[in-house]
Coordinates of C-alpha atoms and ligand atoms in Angstrom, one line a residue:
M21 CA -21.1 1.4 -34.1
A22 CA -18.8 3.5 -32.3
R23 CA -16.5 3.6 -29.2
C24 CA -15.5 6.4 -27.0
C25 CA -12.1 7.8 -25.7
L26 CA -12.2 9.8 -22.6
V27 CA -9.2 12.7 -22.7
L28 CA -8.5 13.7 -19.5
G29 CA -6.9 17.8 -19.1
D30 CA -3.1 16.8 -18.7
Q31 CA -3.4 14.2 -21.8
L32 CA -3.5 16.7 -24.9
S33 CA -1.2 14.8 -26.8
D34 CA -1.7 14.0 -30.8
S35 CA -0.1 10.6 -30.0
L36 CA -2.0 9.9 -26.8
S37 CA -1.9 6.3 -26.5
S38 CA -5.8 5.9 -26.3
L39 CA -6.5 8.3 -29.1
N40 CA -4.5 6.1 -31.2
L41 CA -7.2 3.2 -30.8
L42 CA -9.5 4.8 -32.3
E43 CA -11.5 4.7 -36.2
P44 CA -12.6 7.7 -37.6
E45 CA -16.0 7.0 -36.6
D46 CA -15.0 7.3 -32.4
V47 CA -15.6 10.1 -30.5
V48 CA -13.6 12.1 -28.3
L49 CA -15.3 12.7 -25.0
M50 CA -13.5 15.4 -22.8
A51 CA -15.1 17.4 -19.7
E52 CA -14.6 20.2 -17.3
V53 CA -15.7 19.2 -14.3
W54 CA -16.0 20.8 -10.9
S55 CA -14.6 17.8 -8.8
E56 CA -11.5 18.0 -11.1
A57 CA -10.9 21.8 -10.7
S58 CA -11.6 21.4 -7.0
Y59 CA -10.3 18.8 -5.2
V60 CA -7.6 21.4 -4.2
K61 CA -8.3 24.8 -4.9
H62 CA -6.2 25.0 -7.6
H63 CA -4.3 28.6 -8.3
K64 CA -6.9 30.6 -10.7
Q65 CA -4.3 30.4 -13.4
K66 CA -3.6 26.7 -13.4
I67 CA -7.1 25.8 -13.8
T68 CA -7.2 28.7 -16.8
L69 CA -4.1 27.1 -18.7
V70 CA -6.3 23.5 -18.3
F71 CA -9.6 24.8 -19.6
S72 CA -7.7 26.7 -22.1
A73 CA -5.5 23.8 -23.7
M74 CA -8.4 21.0 -23.4
R75 CA -10.6 23.8 -26.0
H76 CA -7.7 24.0 -28.2
F77 CA -7.1 20.7 -28.4
A78 CA -10.6 19.7 -28.7
E79 CA -11.3 22.1 -31.9
A80 CA -8.0 21.0 -33.2
L81 CA -9.0 17.6 -33.0
T82 CA -12.1 18.7 -34.7
R83 CA -10.1 20.3 -37.4
S84 CA -8.5 17.4 -37.6
G85 CA -12.0 15.5 -38.7
R86 CA -12.3 13.8 -35.1
R87 CA -15.8 13.6 -33.6
V88 CA -15.8 15.0 -30.3
S89 CA -17.9 15.8 -27.2
Y90 CA -16.8 18.4 -25.4
V91 CA -18.5 19.4 -22.2
K92 CA -17.9 22.9 -20.9
L93 CA -18.0 23.6 -17.0
N94 CA -20.7 25.9 -17.4
D95 CA -22.8 23.6 -19.6
P96 CA -26.2 22.9 -17.4
A97 CA -26.3 19.4 -17.8
N98 CA -22.9 19.1 -16.8
T99 CA -22.8 16.8 -14.0
Q100 CA -19.8 17.8 -12.5
S101 CA -17.4 14.5 -12.2
L102 CA -15.8 12.6 -14.8
V103 CA -16.9 9.1 -14.0
S104 CA -20.5 10.7 -14.2
E105 CA -19.9 12.4 -17.2
V106 CA -18.7 8.9 -18.4
H107 CA -21.7 7.2 -17.5
R108 CA -24.4 10.3 -19.1
A109 CA -22.6 9.9 -22.2
Q110 CA -22.8 6.0 -22.4
D111 CA -26.7 6.5 -21.4
K112 CA -27.1 8.9 -24.0
Y113 CA -25.1 7.6 -27.2
Q114 CA -24.7 3.7 -25.9
F115 CA -20.9 3.5 -27.0
D116 CA -19.3 -0.4 -27.5
A117 CA -16.2 0.2 -25.9
W118 CA -14.5 3.2 -24.2
Y119 CA -10.8 3.5 -23.9
V120 CA -8.8 6.0 -21.6
T121 CA -5.2 6.2 -21.2
E122 CA -4.2 5.6 -17.4
P123 CA -4.4 9.2 -15.6
G124 CA -1.2 10.3 -13.9
E125 CA -3.0 10.4 -10.2
W126 CA -3.2 7.5 -8.3
R127 CA -6.6 8.9 -6.7
L128 CA -8.7 9.2 -10.1
E129 CA -6.8 5.6 -11.1
Q130 CA -9.2 4.4 -8.4
D131 CA -12.3 6.3 -9.9
L132 CA -11.8 4.9 -13.1
E133 CA -11.1 1.3 -11.9
S134 CA -14.1 1.5 -10.2
L135 CA -15.7 2.7 -13.5
V136 CA -14.5 -0.3 -15.1
A137 CA -16.2 -2.4 -12.4
Q138 CA -19.7 -0.4 -13.2
M139 CA -19.6 -0.3 -16.7
T140 CA -21.5 -3.0 -18.8
V141 CA -19.4 -2.4 -22.0
P142 CA -15.3 -3.5 -22.0
F143 CA -13.8 -0.1 -20.3
E144 CA -9.7 -0.2 -20.8
L145 CA -7.0 1.6 -19.2
V146 CA -4.4 2.0 -21.8
P147 CA -0.7 2.4 -20.4
D148 CA 0.5 6.3 -20.9
D149 CA 3.8 6.0 -23.5
R150 CA 4.3 9.7 -23.4
F151 CA 7.1 8.7 -20.4
L152 CA 10.7 7.2 -21.3
C153 CA 10.3 5.2 -18.9
S154 CA 7.6 3.0 -18.1
R155 CA 5.6 2.2 -14.5
K156 CA 6.9 -1.3 -15.0
E157 CA 10.4 -1.0 -16.4
F158 CA 10.7 1.9 -13.1
E159 CA 9.6 -1.2 -10.7
D160 CA 12.0 -3.6 -12.1
F161 CA 14.8 -0.5 -11.7
L162 CA 14.4 -0.5 -8.2
N163 CA 13.6 -4.6 -7.5
G164 CA 17.0 -5.7 -5.6
R165 CA 18.2 -2.0 -5.1
K166 CA 18.7 -0.9 -1.6
Q167 CA 19.3 2.5 -2.2
P168 CA 17.7 3.3 -5.5
R169 CA 19.2 6.9 -6.5
M170 CA 18.2 9.3 -9.5
E171 CA 21.9 9.2 -10.4
H172 CA 22.1 5.3 -11.2
F173 CA 18.5 6.2 -12.9
Y174 CA 19.5 8.6 -15.3
R175 CA 22.5 6.9 -16.5
K176 CA 20.4 3.9 -17.6
I177 CA 18.2 6.4 -19.4
R178 CA 21.1 8.5 -21.0
Q179 CA 22.0 4.9 -21.9
S180 CA 18.7 3.7 -23.4
T181 CA 18.0 7.0 -25.3
G182 CA 21.5 7.7 -26.3
L183 CA 21.2 11.3 -25.3
L184 CA 24.6 13.1 -24.9
M185 CA 26.5 9.8 -25.4
E186 CA 29.5 9.1 -27.9
G187 CA 29.2 5.4 -28.0
K188 CA 28.8 3.8 -24.2
D189 CA 30.6 6.8 -23.2
P190 CA 29.2 10.3 -21.6
V191 CA 29.8 13.6 -24.3
G192 CA 32.5 15.8 -22.1
G193 CA 33.8 12.3 -20.0
Q194 CA 31.5 12.9 -17.2
W195 CA 27.9 12.0 -16.4
N196 CA 27.1 15.2 -14.6
F197 CA 28.5 18.7 -14.2
D198 CA 26.6 19.9 -11.6
H199 CA 29.4 21.5 -9.6
D200 CA 29.7 24.3 -12.6
N201 CA 25.5 24.6 -11.9
R202 CA 25.9 26.7 -8.6
K203 CA 26.6 30.8 -9.9
P204 CA 24.9 33.6 -8.0
L205 CA 23.9 35.8 -10.7
D206 CA 26.2 39.0 -11.6
Q207 CA 24.7 42.4 -13.3
R208 CA 23.5 40.3 -16.4
Q209 CA 19.9 41.1 -18.1
T210 CA 17.7 38.3 -17.7
P211 CA 15.3 37.6 -20.9
R212 CA 11.8 38.3 -20.7
P213 CA 9.4 35.2 -21.3
P214 CA 7.6 35.0 -25.1
S215 CA 4.0 36.9 -24.9
W216 CA 1.5 36.1 -27.1
S217 CA -2.0 38.1 -27.6
L218 CA -5.1 36.1 -26.1
D219 CA -7.3 34.6 -28.1
P220 CA -11.2 34.4 -27.1
I221 CA -11.1 30.9 -26.4
T222 CA -8.6 32.1 -23.1
Q223 CA -10.3 35.2 -22.6
E224 CA -13.6 33.5 -21.9
V225 CA -12.0 31.0 -19.8
I226 CA -10.5 34.1 -17.2
E227 CA -13.6 35.1 -17.3
L228 CA -15.3 31.5 -16.7
V229 CA -12.3 31.1 -13.5
N230 CA -12.9 34.8 -12.0
D231 CA -16.4 34.1 -12.2
R232 CA -16.5 30.4 -10.7
F233 CA -13.3 30.5 -8.7
P234 CA -13.1 33.8 -6.8
D235 CA -12.0 32.2 -3.6
H236 CA -8.6 30.5 -4.6
F237 CA -5.3 31.4 -4.7
G238 CA -3.5 33.5 -7.1
D239 CA -3.8 36.4 -9.5
L240 CA -5.3 36.1 -13.0
D241 CA -5.3 39.1 -15.2
A242 CA -5.5 38.8 -18.9
D243 CA -2.3 41.0 -19.4
R244 CA -0.2 38.7 -17.4
F245 CA -1.5 35.4 -18.6
M246 CA 2.3 33.7 -19.5
W247 CA 1.3 29.8 -20.2
P248 CA 1.1 28.2 -23.6
V249 CA -2.2 26.4 -24.2
T250 CA -1.7 24.9 -27.2
R251 CA 0.9 22.9 -29.0
E252 CA 2.5 26.0 -31.3
Q253 CA 2.6 28.4 -28.1
A254 CA 4.7 25.6 -26.7
L255 CA 7.2 25.0 -29.3
T256 CA 7.8 28.7 -28.9
M257 CA 8.3 29.0 -25.4
L258 CA 10.7 25.8 -26.1
D259 CA 12.5 28.1 -28.8
H260 CA 12.6 30.9 -26.8
F261 CA 14.5 28.7 -24.1
I262 CA 17.1 27.1 -26.7
N263 CA 18.0 30.4 -28.3
E264 CA 17.9 33.0 -25.4
R265 CA 17.9 30.6 -21.7
L266 CA 19.7 27.7 -22.3
A267 CA 23.2 28.8 -22.4
S268 CA 23.0 30.4 -19.2
F269 CA 20.6 27.8 -17.6
G270 CA 23.4 25.7 -16.2
D271 CA 25.4 28.7 -14.5
F272 CA 22.4 30.2 -13.0
Q273 CA 20.1 26.7 -12.4
D274 CA 20.4 27.6 -8.5
A275 CA 20.2 31.6 -8.4
M276 CA 18.1 33.6 -6.6
V277 CA 17.5 37.4 -7.8
R278 CA 14.5 40.1 -6.3
G279 CA 12.4 40.5 -9.2
K280 CA 13.5 38.1 -11.5
D281 CA 11.1 35.8 -11.6
T282 CA 12.1 32.9 -14.2
L283 CA 15.8 33.8 -14.5
F284 CA 17.4 31.5 -17.2
H285 CA 14.6 28.5 -16.6
S286 CA 12.9 26.7 -19.2
L287 CA 9.4 27.2 -18.2
V288 CA 8.4 24.2 -20.3
S289 CA 7.1 22.1 -17.2
T290 CA 3.3 23.1 -17.9
S291 CA 3.9 22.3 -21.1
L292 CA 5.2 18.9 -20.4
N293 CA 2.9 17.8 -17.8
L294 CA -0.1 18.7 -20.3
G295 CA 1.5 17.0 -22.9
L296 CA 1.6 19.8 -25.2
L297 CA 5.4 18.8 -25.8
S298 CA 7.2 15.7 -25.5
P299 CA 10.3 15.1 -23.0
M300 CA 12.3 13.6 -25.6
E301 CA 11.7 16.4 -28.3
V302 CA 12.6 19.0 -25.7
C303 CA 16.2 17.3 -24.7
R304 CA 16.7 16.7 -28.2
A305 CA 16.4 20.7 -28.7
A306 CA 18.7 20.9 -26.2
E307 CA 21.3 18.4 -27.5
D308 CA 21.0 20.2 -30.9
A309 CA 21.7 23.5 -29.2
F310 CA 24.6 21.7 -27.8
Q311 CA 25.9 20.1 -31.1
R312 CA 25.7 23.7 -33.3
G313 CA 28.1 25.3 -30.3
C314 CA 25.0 27.6 -29.0
A315 CA 25.3 25.9 -25.4
P316 CA 27.9 24.5 -22.9
I317 CA 27.9 20.9 -21.9
N318 CA 27.1 21.9 -18.1
A319 CA 24.0 23.9 -19.2
V320 CA 22.6 21.3 -21.6
E321 CA 23.7 18.1 -19.3
G322 CA 22.1 20.2 -16.4
F323 CA 18.9 20.5 -18.1
I324 CA 18.6 17.3 -19.8
R325 CA 19.4 15.6 -16.5
Q326 CA 15.9 17.5 -15.1
I327 CA 13.8 16.0 -18.0
I328 CA 14.9 12.6 -18.2
G329 CA 16.6 12.0 -14.6
W330 CA 14.6 13.8 -12.3
R331 CA 11.1 13.9 -14.3
E332 CA 11.0 10.3 -14.8
Y333 CA 12.1 9.2 -11.6
V334 CA 9.8 11.0 -9.5
R335 CA 7.2 9.5 -11.8
G336 CA 8.7 5.9 -10.9
L337 CA 8.5 6.3 -7.5
Y338 CA 5.4 7.9 -7.4
W339 CA 3.5 4.6 -8.9
A340 CA 5.9 2.5 -7.3
Y341 CA 5.0 3.8 -3.8
M342 CA 1.8 4.8 -3.6
P343 CA -1.0 4.8 -2.4
G344 CA 1.4 4.8 1.3
Y345 CA 3.7 7.1 0.1
K346 CA 1.4 10.2 0.8
E347 CA 0.7 8.7 4.2
R348 CA 4.2 9.3 5.4
N349 CA 5.8 11.6 7.7
A350 CA 8.9 10.1 9.0
L351 CA 10.1 13.2 11.1
D352 CA 6.8 13.6 12.1
A353 CA 5.9 16.9 11.3
R354 CA 2.7 18.5 12.3
W355 CA 3.0 22.3 13.2
P356 CA -0.2 24.0 10.6
L357 CA 1.5 25.6 7.6
P358 CA 1.6 29.4 8.0
A359 CA -0.7 31.6 6.9
F360 CA 1.5 33.6 5.0
Y361 CA 2.4 30.8 2.4
W362 CA -1.1 31.9 1.1
D363 CA -0.3 35.9 1.7
E364 CA 3.0 36.8 1.4
T365 CA 2.6 40.3 3.2
K366 CA 2.1 38.5 6.4
T367 CA 6.1 37.6 6.5
D368 CA 8.9 39.7 6.5
M369 CA 11.6 37.6 5.4
V370 CA 12.2 38.5 2.0
C371 CA 13.0 35.0 0.4
L372 CA 9.7 33.9 1.6
S373 CA 7.8 36.9 0.3
E374 CA 9.6 37.0 -3.0
A375 CA 8.7 33.0 -3.8
I376 CA 5.1 33.0 -2.8
R377 CA 5.0 36.9 -4.4
N378 CA 6.1 34.8 -7.7
T379 CA 3.7 31.7 -6.8
R380 CA 0.6 34.1 -6.6
E381 CA 1.5 36.7 -9.1
N382 CA 2.9 33.8 -11.9
A383 CA 1.6 30.6 -10.3
Y384 CA 5.7 29.5 -10.8
A385 CA 8.4 29.3 -8.8
H386 CA 11.6 27.8 -9.9
H387 CA 13.1 24.9 -8.7
I388 CA 15.4 26.5 -5.9
Q389 CA 12.9 29.3 -4.6
R390 CA 10.4 25.8 -3.6
L391 CA 12.9 23.6 -2.9
M392 CA 15.2 26.0 -0.8
V393 CA 13.3 28.7 0.5
T394 CA 9.8 27.7 0.8
G395 CA 10.5 24.0 1.0
N396 CA 13.1 24.7 3.4
F397 CA 10.8 26.7 5.6
A398 CA 8.7 23.6 5.9
L399 CA 11.0 21.5 6.6
I400 CA 13.1 23.2 9.2
A401 CA 10.0 24.7 11.3
G402 CA 8.3 21.4 10.7
C403 CA 5.0 22.1 8.9
A404 CA 2.6 19.4 8.5
V405 CA 3.3 17.1 5.4
E406 CA 0.0 16.6 4.3
E407 CA -0.5 20.2 4.5
V408 CA 2.6 21.2 2.9
C409 CA 1.7 19.0 -0.2
D410 CA -1.8 20.1 -0.6
W411 CA -0.1 23.7 -0.8
Y412 CA 2.6 23.2 -3.7
L413 CA -0.5 21.2 -5.4
S414 CA -2.5 23.8 -5.3
V415 CA -0.4 26.6 -6.2
Y416 CA 1.8 25.9 -9.3
A417 CA 0.5 25.9 -12.9
D418 CA 2.4 22.4 -13.6
A419 CA 1.4 20.7 -10.7
Y420 CA -0.4 17.0 -10.6
E421 CA 0.4 14.6 -7.7
W422 CA 2.9 12.3 -9.7
V423 CA 5.3 15.2 -9.6
E424 CA 4.6 17.1 -6.8
L425 CA 4.2 14.8 -4.1
P426 CA 7.6 13.1 -4.3
N427 CA 9.2 16.3 -5.1
T428 CA 7.4 17.9 -1.7
L429 CA 7.2 15.1 0.4
G430 CA 10.2 13.5 -0.4
M431 CA 13.0 16.0 -1.8
A432 CA 11.8 18.9 0.2
L433 CA 10.5 17.2 3.7
F434 CA 12.4 14.2 4.1
A435 CA 9.3 12.3 5.2
D436 CA 9.6 9.1 3.1
N437 CA 12.8 9.4 5.6
G438 CA 15.2 9.0 2.8
V439 CA 13.3 6.9 -0.6
M440 CA 14.0 10.3 -2.7
A441 CA 17.1 12.0 -1.1
S442 CA 20.2 11.0 0.7
K443 CA 20.0 13.9 3.1
P444 CA 17.6 16.6 3.8
Y445 CA 17.7 19.9 1.9
C446 CA 18.1 21.8 5.1
A447 CA 19.8 25.1 4.9
S448 CA 20.3 28.2 7.1
G449 CA 20.4 31.9 6.2
K450 CA 23.8 31.3 4.8
Y451 CA 22.9 29.4 1.7
I452 CA 20.2 31.7 0.6
D453 CA 22.6 34.4 1.4
R454 CA 25.2 33.1 -1.1
M455 CA 22.5 32.1 -4.0
S456 CA 20.8 35.3 -3.7
D457 CA 20.3 39.2 -3.4
Y458 CA 17.7 38.8 -0.9
C459 CA 19.4 39.2 2.3
K460 CA 20.9 42.5 2.1
D461 CA 17.2 44.1 2.2
C462 CA 15.5 41.5 4.8
R463 CA 14.7 43.3 8.2
Y464 CA 16.7 39.9 10.4
N465 CA 20.1 39.4 9.9
V466 CA 21.8 36.7 8.0
K467 CA 25.1 36.6 10.0
E468 CA 23.0 36.0 13.5
T469 CA 21.4 33.4 14.9
E470 CA 20.2 34.0 18.4
T471 CA 19.5 37.9 18.7
E472 CA 15.9 39.0 18.1
N473 CA 16.8 40.5 14.4
A474 CA 18.5 37.2 13.7
C475 CA 17.6 35.6 10.2
P476 CA 14.5 32.7 11.3
F477 CA 16.2 30.3 8.5
N478 CA 19.6 30.1 11.1
Y479 CA 17.8 29.3 14.8
L480 CA 15.1 26.9 13.0
Y481 CA 18.3 24.8 11.0
W482 CA 20.0 24.4 13.9
D483 CA 16.8 23.9 16.4
F484 CA 15.7 21.2 13.4
L485 CA 18.9 19.5 13.8
N486 CA 18.6 19.7 17.5
R487 CA 15.4 17.7 17.7
H488 CA 16.3 15.6 14.8
R489 CA 20.0 14.9 16.1
D490 CA 19.2 10.8 17.2
R491 CA 17.6 10.2 13.5
F492 CA 20.5 11.9 11.4
S493 CA 23.1 10.7 13.2
N494 CA 23.6 7.6 11.4
N495 CA 23.6 9.2 7.8
P496 CA 27.2 9.4 7.1
R497 CA 26.0 12.2 5.0
M498 CA 25.2 14.5 8.1
A499 CA 28.3 13.3 10.6
M500 CA 30.2 17.0 9.5
I501 CA 26.9 19.0 10.7
L502 CA 26.0 17.4 13.8
R503 CA 29.6 17.8 14.8
N504 CA 29.2 21.4 14.4
L505 CA 26.3 21.4 16.4
D506 CA 28.0 19.1 19.3
R507 CA 30.0 22.2 20.0
F508 CA 27.4 24.6 20.7
G509 CA 26.9 25.0 24.6
D510 CA 24.0 24.3 26.6
D511 CA 23.3 28.2 26.4
K512 CA 23.2 28.7 23.3
L513 CA 21.4 25.9 22.1
Q514 CA 18.6 26.7 24.7
A515 CA 18.7 30.6 22.9
I516 CA 17.9 29.3 19.9
R517 CA 15.6 26.7 21.1
T518 CA 13.7 29.8 22.8
R519 CA 14.0 32.0 19.1
A520 CA 12.3 29.0 17.4
A521 CA 9.5 28.5 19.6
S522 CA 9.1 32.0 19.8
L523 CA 8.9 32.6 16.1
R524 CA 6.2 30.0 15.8
D525 CA 4.1 31.6 18.6
R526 CA 3.8 34.5 16.9
V527 CA 3.2 33.2 13.5
Q528 CA 0.7 30.9 14.9
A529 CA -0.8 33.9 16.8
D530 CA -0.6 36.5 13.9
G531 CA -0.8 34.2 10.7
G532 CA 2.9 35.9 10.1
D533 CA 5.6 37.3 11.4
A534 CA 5.8 40.9 9.7
A535 CA 6.3 43.6 12.3
K536 CA 3.4 45.5 12.8
P537 CA 3.6 49.3 11.5
S538 CA 3.9 51.8 14.0
Q539 CA 1.0 54.3 15.6
E540 CA 2.9 57.2 13.6
Q541 CA 3.0 54.7 10.2
L542 CA -1.0 54.2 10.9
L543 CA -1.4 58.0 11.0
Ligands
FAD20 P1 13.4 24.2 -15.1 O1 14.4 24.7 -14.1 O2 13.6 24.7 -16.6 O3 13.9 22.6 -15.7 C1 13.3 22.0 -16.6 C2 12.8 20.9 -16.7 O4 12.9 19.8 -15.7 C3 11.2 21.4 -16.1 O5 10.4 21.7 -16.9 C4 10.6 19.8 -15.5 O6 9.9 19.3 -16.6 C5 11.7 19.4 -15.0 N1 12.0 18.8 -13.4 C6 13.4 19.9 -12.8 N2 13.2 19.4 -12.0 C7 12.2 18.6 -11.9 C8 12.0 17.8 -10.5 N3 12.4 17.2 -9.3 N4 11.4 16.8 -10.6 C9 10.5 16.8 -11.9 N5 10.7 17.1 -13.3 C10 11.6 18.2 -12.8 N6 8.0 20.0 -11.4 C11 6.4 19.6 -11.5 O7 6.0 19.9 -12.9 N7 5.2 19.8 -11.0 C12 5.3 19.8 -9.5 O8 4.4 19.8 -9.3 C13 6.5 20.4 -9.0 N8 6.3 20.5 -7.8 C14 7.5 20.6 -7.1 C15 7.8 20.9 -5.7 C16 8.8 20.6 -5.0 C17 8.8 21.2 -3.7 C18 10.3 21.2 -5.7 C19 11.5 21.3 -4.9 C20 10.4 20.8 -7.0 C21 8.6 20.4 -7.4 N9 8.8 20.6 -9.0 C22 7.6 20.2 -9.8 C23 10.1 20.3 -9.8 C24 10.3 21.5 -10.4 O9 10.8 22.8 -9.3 C25 9.7 22.3 -11.5 O10 9.9 21.1 -12.7 C26 10.3 23.6 -12.4 O11 10.5 24.8 -11.2 C27 9.4 24.1 -13.0 O12 9.9 24.9 -14.5 P2 11.1 25.2 -15.2 O13 9.9 24.5 -15.9 O14 11.1 26.6 -15.7 O15 11.8 24.3 -15.3
DLZ21 C1 -6.0 19.5 -13.6 C2 -7.5 19.3 -14.4 C3 -8.3 20.1 -13.9 C4 -8.2 21.7 -13.0 N1 -9.8 20.1 -14.4 C5 -9.6 19.0 -15.2 C6 -11.2 18.9 -15.8 O1 -12.1 19.7 -15.9 N2 -11.2 17.8 -16.8 C7 -9.9 16.9 -16.7 O2 -10.3 16.1 -17.7 N3 -8.9 17.2 -16.1 C8 -8.8 18.4 -15.5 N4 -7.8 18.3 -14.8 C9 -6.6 17.5 -15.1 C10 -6.6 16.3 -14.0 O3 -7.0 16.7 -12.7 C11 -5.4 14.9 -14.4 O4 -5.9 14.4 -15.4 C12 -5.8 14.4 -13.2 O5 -5.2 14.6 -12.2 C13 -4.2 13.2 -13.3 O6 -3.2 13.7 -13.6
SF4_22 FE1 15.6 34.8 4.2 FE2 16.6 35.1 6.5 FE3 17.6 36.0 3.8 FE4 15.9 37.2 5.3 S1 18.1 37.2 6.0 S2 16.1 36.8 3.1 S3 14.9 35.2 6.1 S4 17.4 33.8 4.7

């Protein structure tokens, strides 16, 4: 008698733990369902990516001799939730047992755990071994540490994997080369991401998504869809990164340039998160480029740290702190998310409109756009934590709650009160001006703080520090900046608060801060 394995949309790995348990006569169930596609209104490109990658994976499994039952979104029999699709398959085929690799999100794990209780045959959740650190190992790392920091965790993983290690010492004599990685971009050309012609599967999914999810955010054009939907395409993206981008990745990791949407970033997060690439193969490819003399240590170390450090660290924190983590709002941030997060034409702030345009067009923004532009604005303006988190989960092609939530709630919004970051990532326009070419084209003046045309990041930044002065006063990393704030006279502080309040009022009333066209412009 046969058993069945439920494979979720982000479990597209040949080596998946649950697939490894199957015998040739067993069945794989995959289902495109409305509940997963709409629990937040995902960007159209994200739904396309997941459905197309699922269909390609199912085809590859079938070609390799597996028995696959694949339910398309528009199948009339589809009950549109994963739990009810399991029940439907069980009623029809009477499997002896079920397996599923643990899902990446807490809410779905809850659903599947209730399903275990409802089933009359065994239904087993198998640990997901596609990470370098298991949930249990991360809990052990946390135990007994007052302030678990990513850097400590990262060194442990460097040692356990041997990546960039010479015996017990880090290659290059340092664990971290971040101080070399903060250059603004010069005039150099940046590479175009690789492209491939869309096959009929992706074309069909694009039509389906445009038809069924017309009110979801984001552009979806067949000519611009760039995300790998197969392992082969994911490997092409990785090769392109290693050969064309990695050498400059470190130097320009924090740079932002108008119209250059991906700079030297790797674009591998979607493939890693779907399971088309494994973290270790990506890191080994980068390490190999270093050993061949094709990329400098600051680039390779910086890149590997993002994957074996940050990526694993946020996943560990997510599982260790959920479900309470999602409720945290340490700074009591409740201002509604401005409407311009959904429509960049509603803001005149070039930095924000660029990050949001990139997000709309590509379901992508690079890390510094996410952290220091959209994230920083939400932090210093005091935007409602839950709404901001939902925005990030909706709009990026690589977004799953296990990675999105700690990055947004913890890193960008400091709503976990310092679990993830030792100080808030708040910055004035000066930082954006240093790292980008945005400010020279902006209606606002980045050198000014209180005037009518002052850069909103400047007055919101000081207003934020002033509002949270007491909370931050016992954080030694904030001492210097609070001393600067203390030097402001009452008049200056009042002017800053008035500017911040009036921007909030304007955005609230209009959905944005964009200047209204004059009568002459309208005519
Ligand atoms: P690169 O810049 O080339 O980095 C290489 C890889 O390192 C990435 O592919 C990713 O796998 C990993 N990585 C880098 N930084 C992080 C990080 N902070 N956390 C986890 N992995 C990291 N990443 C997601 O994968 N999904 C998300 O939903 C997501 N939401 C984010 C929300 C906010 C507010 C912030 C500040 C960051 C978020 N990130 C998220 C992390 C990071 O911005 C993206 O991984 C990265 O921009 C993806 O582009 P890339 O593949 O070109 O990355
Ligand atoms: C993201 C996503 C989407 C859009 N659709 C599906 C789907 O129809 N079927 C499915 O099995 N998985 C989908 N996924 C991925 C799941 O949401 C993902 O497995 C959980 O969020 C856990 O990470
Ligand atoms: Fe952004 Fe301010 Fe620079 Fe304008 S001036 S691009 S709002 S940082």
